[in-house]
Coordinates of C-alpha atoms and ligand atoms in Angstrom, one line a residue:
M1 CA 26.2 169.6 -196.0
V2 CA 25.2 171.7 -193.0
I3 CA 26.9 174.9 -193.7
G4 CA 27.3 177.7 -190.6
I5 CA 27.9 181.3 -191.4
A6 CA 29.4 182.5 -188.1
K7 CA 29.1 186.1 -186.6
E8 CA 32.8 187.8 -186.9
I9 CA 33.9 189.1 -183.0
K10 CA 36.9 190.8 -184.4
N11 CA 37.6 194.3 -183.6
N12 CA 35.8 196.3 -185.8
E13 CA 35.0 193.2 -188.3
Y14 CA 31.7 194.4 -189.8
R15 CA 31.8 191.6 -193.0
V16 CA 30.2 188.3 -193.1
A17 CA 31.5 185.6 -195.0
C18 CA 28.3 184.9 -197.4
T19 CA 25.4 187.2 -198.4
P20 CA 21.5 186.3 -198.4
E21 CA 21.8 185.3 -202.4
G22 CA 25.0 183.5 -201.5
V23 CA 22.8 181.7 -198.9
N24 CA 20.2 180.7 -201.7
E25 CA 22.6 179.1 -203.9
F26 CA 23.4 176.8 -201.4
V27 CA 19.6 176.4 -200.4
R28 CA 19.0 175.3 -204.3
K29 CA 21.8 172.9 -203.8
G30 CA 20.0 170.7 -201.4
H31 CA 22.4 172.0 -198.3
K32 CA 21.2 173.6 -194.9
V33 CA 22.1 176.9 -194.0
L34 CA 22.5 178.2 -190.5
V35 CA 23.2 181.6 -190.0
E36 CA 24.5 183.5 -186.5
K37 CA 22.0 185.8 -185.1
D38 CA 22.9 189.2 -186.2
A39 CA 26.3 188.0 -188.3
G40 CA 25.0 190.1 -191.5
I41 CA 23.9 193.5 -189.7
G42 CA 27.1 195.2 -189.5
S43 CA 27.2 194.1 -193.8
G44 CA 23.5 195.4 -194.1
F45 CA 21.9 192.1 -194.1
S46 CA 19.0 191.6 -191.5
N47 CA 18.3 188.0 -190.0
V48 CA 15.1 187.9 -192.1
A49 CA 16.3 188.7 -194.9
Y50 CA 19.0 185.2 -194.3
Q51 CA 15.1 183.9 -193.5
E52 CA 14.1 184.5 -196.9
A53 CA 16.9 183.3 -198.6
G54 CA 16.0 179.6 -196.8
A55 CA 18.5 179.9 -193.8
E56 CA 17.9 179.2 -190.2
I57 CA 19.0 181.6 -187.4
V58 CA 20.5 180.0 -184.3
E59 CA 21.1 181.9 -181.4
S60 CA 24.4 181.1 -180.2
A61 CA 28.0 180.6 -181.9
E62 CA 28.0 177.5 -179.6
E63 CA 25.3 175.9 -181.1
L64 CA 26.3 177.4 -184.6
Y65 CA 29.3 175.8 -184.5
K66 CA 28.0 172.2 -182.6
R67 CA 25.6 172.0 -185.3
S68 CA 27.5 172.9 -188.5
E69 CA 30.1 170.9 -190.7
L70 CA 31.7 173.4 -192.8
I71 CA 31.8 176.7 -191.1
Y72 CA 32.3 179.9 -193.2
K73 CA 33.7 182.6 -192.2
V74 CA 35.8 185.5 -192.6
K75 CA 38.6 186.3 -190.8
E76 CA 40.8 183.9 -188.0
I77 CA 39.3 181.5 -185.2
L78 CA 40.0 183.9 -182.7
P79 CA 40.4 182.5 -178.3
E80 CA 37.3 182.9 -177.6
E81 CA 36.3 180.8 -180.7
Y82 CA 39.0 178.1 -180.1
K83 CA 36.6 175.8 -177.5
Y84 CA 34.3 175.2 -181.0
L85 CA 36.8 173.7 -183.2
R86 CA 36.5 169.8 -183.2
K87 CA 38.0 166.8 -185.0
D88 CA 36.8 167.2 -189.0
L89 CA 35.0 170.6 -188.5
I90 CA 35.8 172.0 -191.7
V91 CA 36.7 176.1 -191.5
F92 CA 37.3 178.1 -194.7
T93 CA 38.4 181.7 -193.8
Y94 CA 41.4 183.7 -194.0
I95 CA 43.7 181.8 -191.5
H96 CA 46.9 183.4 -191.5
S97 CA 48.4 180.0 -189.4
N98 CA 52.4 181.4 -189.7
A99 CA 50.9 184.7 -187.5
H100 CA 49.1 182.8 -185.2
R101 CA 51.3 179.7 -183.9
E102 CA 48.4 179.1 -180.5
Q103 CA 45.8 179.1 -183.3
T104 CA 47.6 176.5 -185.0
D105 CA 48.1 174.8 -182.5
V106 CA 44.3 174.5 -181.5
F107 CA 43.7 173.6 -185.6
L108 CA 46.1 170.6 -184.6
E109 CA 45.1 169.1 -181.1
S110 CA 41.6 169.4 -182.4
K111 CA 42.3 167.9 -185.9
A112 CA 39.4 170.7 -187.2
I113 CA 40.1 171.3 -191.2
G114 CA 41.2 174.1 -192.0
I115 CA 41.2 175.5 -195.5
A116 CA 42.6 179.0 -195.5
Y117 CA 41.2 181.3 -198.2
E118 CA 45.1 183.6 -198.7
D119 CA 46.4 180.0 -199.7
V120 CA 44.6 179.5 -202.5
T121 CA 45.8 179.9 -205.6
D122 CA 44.7 179.8 -209.4
P123 CA 46.2 178.8 -212.9
E124 CA 48.2 182.4 -213.5
G125 CA 49.9 181.7 -210.0
G126 CA 47.8 184.2 -208.4
F127 CA 45.6 184.2 -204.9
P128 CA 41.9 184.5 -206.1
L129 CA 40.9 185.3 -202.7
L130 CA 43.1 187.8 -201.8
K131 CA 42.8 189.7 -204.6
P132 CA 39.7 191.1 -203.8
M133 CA 40.6 192.4 -200.7
S134 CA 43.5 193.6 -201.9
E135 CA 42.2 195.8 -203.8
I136 CA 39.7 197.4 -201.2
A137 CA 43.0 197.5 -199.1
G138 CA 44.9 199.2 -201.5
K139 CA 42.4 202.2 -201.2
G140 CA 41.6 202.0 -198.0
G141 CA 45.6 202.5 -197.3
F142 CA 45.4 205.2 -199.3
I143 CA 42.3 206.5 -197.2
A144 CA 44.0 206.0 -193.7
A145 CA 46.8 208.3 -194.6
V146 CA 44.4 211.1 -196.0
N147 CA 42.8 210.3 -192.8
F148 CA 46.2 210.1 -190.3
S149 CA 47.5 213.1 -192.4
Q150 CA 44.8 215.5 -190.8
K151 CA 46.0 218.1 -187.5
I152 CA 42.2 216.7 -186.2
H153 CA 43.6 213.1 -185.9
N154 CA 46.9 214.3 -184.8
G155 CA 49.1 214.3 -188.1
E156 CA 51.1 216.9 -189.9
G157 CA 47.7 218.8 -191.7
L158 CA 49.0 217.8 -195.0
L159 CA 46.3 217.2 -197.5
L160 CA 47.0 214.5 -199.8
S161 CA 45.8 215.8 -203.1
K162 CA 47.0 218.4 -205.5
I163 CA 46.3 222.1 -204.8
A164 CA 47.6 225.1 -207.4
G165 CA 49.9 227.2 -205.3
I166 CA 51.7 224.3 -203.0
E167 CA 53.8 221.8 -203.8
T168 CA 52.6 218.0 -204.3
P169 CA 52.8 215.8 -201.6
D170 CA 55.0 212.7 -202.1
I171 CA 53.4 209.1 -202.4
T172 CA 55.8 206.2 -202.6
I173 CA 54.2 202.6 -203.1
I174 CA 56.1 199.7 -203.2
G175 CA 54.7 196.6 -204.8
A176 CA 52.5 196.9 -207.8
G177 CA 50.0 194.1 -207.3
N178 CA 46.2 194.5 -206.7
A179 CA 46.9 196.1 -203.2
G180 CA 49.5 198.5 -204.7
F181 CA 48.0 199.4 -208.2
S182 CA 44.9 199.9 -206.5
A183 CA 46.6 202.2 -203.9
A184 CA 48.3 204.0 -206.8
E185 CA 44.9 204.7 -208.5
L186 CA 43.2 206.5 -205.9
A187 CA 46.0 208.6 -205.0
S188 CA 47.0 209.7 -208.3
Q189 CA 43.5 209.9 -209.4
C190 CA 44.0 212.7 -206.2
G191 CA 46.8 214.6 -207.9
N192 CA 49.7 213.3 -205.8
K193 CA 53.3 212.5 -207.2
V194 CA 53.2 208.6 -206.8
T195 CA 55.9 206.4 -207.2
I196 CA 55.7 202.4 -207.7
L197 CA 58.3 200.2 -206.9
D198 CA 58.2 196.9 -207.6
T199 CA 61.1 194.2 -208.8
N200 CA 58.8 192.9 -211.7
I201 CA 59.1 194.6 -214.8
K202 CA 56.4 193.0 -216.7
R203 CA 53.8 193.9 -213.8
L204 CA 55.5 197.9 -214.5
E205 CA 55.0 197.3 -218.0
E206 CA 51.1 196.3 -217.3
V207 CA 50.0 199.1 -214.9
K208 CA 52.2 201.6 -217.4
N209 CA 49.5 201.3 -219.4
L210 CA 46.5 201.5 -216.7
L211 CA 48.0 204.6 -214.2
P212 CA 48.1 208.5 -215.4
E213 CA 51.4 210.4 -216.2
N214 CA 51.9 211.5 -212.2
V215 CA 52.9 208.1 -211.2
E216 CA 56.4 206.9 -211.9
L217 CA 57.2 203.1 -212.4
L218 CA 60.3 202.5 -210.7
Y219 CA 62.7 199.5 -210.1
S220 CA 62.7 198.1 -206.4
N221 CA 66.3 198.0 -205.4
E222 CA 67.5 199.4 -202.1
A223 CA 69.3 202.4 -204.1
N224 CA 65.6 202.8 -205.5
L225 CA 63.7 203.1 -202.0
V226 CA 66.3 205.0 -200.6
K227 CA 65.7 208.0 -203.1
C228 CA 61.7 207.4 -202.2
M229 CA 62.6 206.5 -198.4
K230 CA 63.9 210.4 -198.3
R231 CA 61.4 212.8 -200.4
T232 CA 58.2 210.7 -199.9
D233 CA 55.2 212.1 -196.9
V234 CA 53.6 208.3 -197.5
L235 CA 55.5 204.9 -197.8
I236 CA 52.2 202.3 -198.3
N237 CA 53.6 199.3 -198.2
C238 CA 51.7 196.0 -200.8
I239 CA 54.4 193.6 -200.8
L240 CA 53.1 189.9 -200.6
W241 CA 56.3 189.5 -198.3
P242 CA 57.2 185.0 -198.5
K243 CA 56.3 183.7 -195.4
W244 CA 59.5 182.0 -195.1
R245 CA 61.7 185.3 -195.3
K246 CA 63.2 186.5 -191.8
D247 CA 64.7 189.2 -193.4
H248 CA 63.3 192.8 -194.0
L249 CA 63.0 195.5 -197.1
V250 CA 62.6 198.6 -194.8
T251 CA 64.7 198.4 -191.3
K252 CA 64.3 199.9 -188.4
D253 CA 67.3 201.8 -189.1
M254 CA 65.8 203.2 -192.5
L255 CA 63.2 204.8 -190.8
K256 CA 65.7 207.6 -189.8
L257 CA 65.8 208.4 -193.3
M258 CA 62.5 209.5 -193.9
K259 CA 60.9 213.3 -193.6
K260 CA 60.1 214.3 -190.2
G261 CA 56.1 213.7 -190.6
A262 CA 56.4 210.7 -192.9
M263 CA 53.9 207.7 -192.0
I264 CA 54.1 204.2 -193.0
V265 CA 51.1 202.6 -194.6
D266 CA 52.0 199.1 -194.1
V267 CA 49.3 197.2 -195.8
A268 CA 50.5 194.0 -195.8
C269 CA 50.8 193.9 -192.8
D270 CA 53.3 191.2 -192.0
E271 CA 54.5 191.2 -188.5
G272 CA 58.4 191.2 -188.8
G273 CA 58.1 191.1 -192.7
A274 CA 59.1 193.7 -195.7
I275 CA 58.7 196.2 -193.0
E276 CA 60.8 195.8 -189.5
T277 CA 59.1 197.6 -187.3
C278 CA 55.6 196.7 -188.4
R279 CA 53.3 195.0 -186.2
S280 CA 49.4 194.6 -186.8
T281 CA 47.0 197.1 -185.4
T282 CA 43.3 197.3 -184.7
H283 CA 40.7 199.7 -186.2
D284 CA 40.1 200.8 -182.7
D285 CA 43.8 201.6 -182.3
P286 CA 45.5 201.9 -185.5
I287 CA 48.6 203.6 -185.7
Y288 CA 51.7 204.2 -183.1
Y289 CA 55.0 206.1 -183.8
E290 CA 58.5 204.0 -184.2
E291 CA 61.9 206.2 -184.5
G292 CA 58.7 209.3 -185.2
I293 CA 57.7 207.9 -187.7
L294 CA 54.2 206.9 -188.3
H295 CA 53.0 203.1 -188.9
Y296 CA 49.3 202.7 -189.7
C297 CA 49.1 198.9 -190.1
V298 CA 45.4 197.7 -189.1
D299 CA 44.9 194.0 -190.8
N300 CA 41.5 194.2 -191.9
I301 CA 41.4 197.3 -193.3
P302 CA 38.3 196.2 -195.5
A303 CA 36.4 195.2 -192.6
A304 CA 36.0 199.5 -192.8
F305 CA 34.0 198.9 -195.8
P306 CA 31.5 195.8 -195.5
K307 CA 29.0 197.0 -198.0
T308 CA 31.3 196.5 -200.6
S309 CA 33.9 193.9 -198.9
T310 CA 31.4 191.5 -198.3
Y311 CA 29.9 191.4 -201.8
A312 CA 33.5 191.4 -203.2
L313 CA 34.7 188.3 -200.8
C314 CA 31.6 186.1 -201.0
N315 CA 31.9 186.6 -205.0
A316 CA 35.0 185.2 -204.6
T317 CA 34.8 182.3 -202.0
L318 CA 30.8 181.1 -202.7
P319 CA 32.5 178.9 -206.1
Y320 CA 34.6 177.3 -203.6
A321 CA 32.6 176.4 -200.6
M322 CA 29.8 175.3 -203.3
Q323 CA 32.8 172.7 -204.2
I324 CA 33.3 171.6 -200.4
A325 CA 29.9 171.4 -200.1
N326 CA 28.7 169.9 -203.3
K327 CA 31.2 167.0 -203.7
G328 CA 32.9 166.9 -200.0
V329 CA 35.5 168.2 -198.6
K330 CA 37.7 165.2 -199.4
K331 CA 36.6 165.3 -202.6
A332 CA 36.7 168.8 -203.4
L333 CA 40.3 168.9 -202.1
I334 CA 42.0 165.9 -204.2
E335 CA 39.9 167.2 -207.2
N336 CA 41.0 170.9 -207.1
S337 CA 44.5 171.6 -206.9
Y338 CA 44.2 174.8 -206.4
L339 CA 42.0 174.9 -203.5
R340 CA 44.2 171.9 -202.1
R341 CA 47.1 174.8 -201.7
G342 CA 44.8 176.5 -198.9
L343 CA 45.0 173.0 -197.5
T344 CA 46.2 174.0 -193.6
S345 CA 45.3 171.7 -191.2
W346 CA 44.0 168.0 -192.4
N347 CA 43.8 165.3 -189.1
G348 CA 46.0 166.6 -186.7
E349 CA 48.9 167.2 -189.2
L350 CA 49.7 171.3 -190.6
T351 CA 49.7 170.7 -194.5
L352 CA 51.3 174.2 -195.2
E353 CA 55.1 174.0 -195.8
E354 CA 55.5 178.4 -194.9
T355 CA 53.6 177.9 -191.6
G356 CA 56.3 174.7 -190.8
L357 CA 59.3 176.7 -191.8
K358 CA 58.2 179.8 -189.6
Q359 CA 57.3 178.3 -186.6
N360 CA 59.6 175.3 -187.1
R361 CA 57.4 172.8 -186.5
P362 CA 56.5 169.4 -188.8
Y363 CA 54.7 169.4 -191.4
T364 CA 53.9 167.6 -194.4
T365 CA 52.3 167.7 -197.9
P366 CA 48.2 168.5 -198.3
E367 CA 48.9 165.3 -200.9
K368 CA 50.5 163.3 -198.3
A369 CA 47.8 164.1 -195.7
L370 CA 44.9 163.2 -198.0
G371 CA 46.6 160.3 -199.0
M372 CA 47.1 160.8 -202.8
Ligands
NAD401 N1 45.6 195.0 -194.3 C1 44.5 194.4 -194.8 O1 43.9 194.6 -194.5 C2 44.9 193.2 -196.5 C3 43.9 193.0 -197.3 C4 43.9 192.5 -198.2 C5 45.3 192.2 -198.7 N2 46.6 192.3 -197.4 C6 47.8 192.5 -198.0 O2 48.5 193.1 -198.8 C7 49.6 192.6 -199.8 C8 49.4 192.9 -201.0 O3 48.5 191.9 -201.8 P1 48.3 191.5 -203.4 O4 47.2 190.8 -203.2 O5 48.5 193.3 -203.7 O6 49.8 190.6 -203.7 P2 50.2 190.7 -205.4 O7 51.3 189.8 -205.3 O8 49.0 191.3 -206.3 O9 51.3 191.7 -205.1 C9 52.7 192.1 -204.3 C10 53.6 192.8 -205.2 O10 54.7 192.5 -204.4 C11 55.7 193.1 -206.1 N3 57.0 192.4 -205.1 C12 57.4 191.4 -204.6 N4 58.7 192.0 -204.0 C13 59.3 193.0 -204.4 C14 60.2 194.2 -203.9 N5 61.1 193.6 -203.1 N6 59.9 195.1 -203.9 C15 58.8 195.4 -204.3 N7 57.9 195.1 -205.4 C16 57.6 193.4 -205.0 C17 55.2 192.0 -206.7 O11 55.9 191.6 -207.8 C18 54.0 191.8 -206.8 O12 53.8 192.6 -207.5 C19 49.5 190.8 -199.2 O13 50.2 190.7 -198.1 C20 48.4 190.7 -198.6 O14 47.5 189.6 -198.0 C21 46.3 193.5 -196.7

C-alpha cells in the first residue's frame, strides 16, 4: 500500500503521525511511504531521517494526497485540505466528525474512507488511541493553569504550588480517567490541595492507591461539584462527555459560584459539552473570559509537546495503520471489531451513530456499510 504522511497545518500543530522508526516498519513490510516535505520538522525529524528510513519525500500536500492510498495524519481534515479527499482514499487520523459538520459533509460527498483515532476501542472498553494523548493533555492542562495564573500573563499571580506559610491553592479535577489522573498526579506533586470527582467509584478506588494523600476523591454529583466550584482556584474538566448528550454539568449560571480570579481549563474541550461555556481555542489564542472566569480550551494541548506526543501517538496508532496496510482496509475493518468502531464514513455513508444523532443526519452501522 502507498502510505502518505502529511504535514499538519493546524495552528501550532507540531506533531506528525509517524516517526522515522515507524516508516522503517512499513518499508520492512514492503509498503511504499511518502512523507510530505518538512512534515517531521516540528517533532525534530529531518527529511533526511525519513529518507534514511526508506521514505520518499514529496514536495506538496497535493502530490501526497494524489499518490497515496492511505493518508496517515494527526488532526482532522481542514478546509484547505478538503479538495484532496476522493473516493476510496483512506484517512486515518483524529476526525472528531461530530464537532466539524462541514468536514463530515466533505467526507460523505467525496466518498473518502474516514477512520477516527478517537473512536477506536479496546477489549476493556477503553480508547487506546486517545489514552496517550489524554495523559499528555492532562499534565499540559495543569501546566496551562500554572502559566495563566502568572501576573505576567494577566493572571491573578497565584503560584499553583505549596509554599510554607501561605494557603495552599485548591485544584478541582472532574473525571478521574487518563487525563484527570494525569493532571492530578502533577498538581498533587506540586503540593496543591487536589480534589478529583468521578461517578465511577471503582475508578476512584483504583486511583486512591496511586495518588498521594493530598488528593481528595469525591463522588461526582451536583452538591459536591457546587461545593468544589465555590472554593477552587482552578477547575480542570477531564470528562469524556457522551457525544449525544445535550445537557451540561457546569452551566453558564454556575460560573457565578466561582471565586474572582478562578479559572476553568477544559481539557475535554467538547463544545457545548460538560462545560456549557466551552468553545475550542488555539495555542495562538488560547483563552477567553465568560462571566469573569478565564477559560482555557485548547483542543490540541499535546501539540505543545511534540517530541513526547509524536512518539506516544505513533506507538499507539502504528499497529492499526499496519493492519490497514497489510490486509487492505476492508479486511482489516472486518477482522478487527475495535478498529471498525472508529469507522466514520464509508462510500458516502456516515457510520458513526453519535455524529448522526448530534448532527441530525442519516447514519448506518459500520457492519451494514461493509456488507457484513
Ligand atoms: N484538549 C486536548 O488536547 C485533548 C487531548 C486528549 C484528550 N482530550 C479529551 O480529554 C477527555 C478525557 O479523556 P480520557 O481519555 O481521560 O477519558 P476517560 O474515559 O479515561 O476518563 C473520563 C472519566 O470521566 C468520568 N466521568 C464521566 N461522567 C462523569 C461525571 N458526570 N462526573 C465526573 N466524572 C465523570 C468517567 O467515569 C471517566 O473516569 C476526552 O474528551 C478527550 O477527547 C483532549
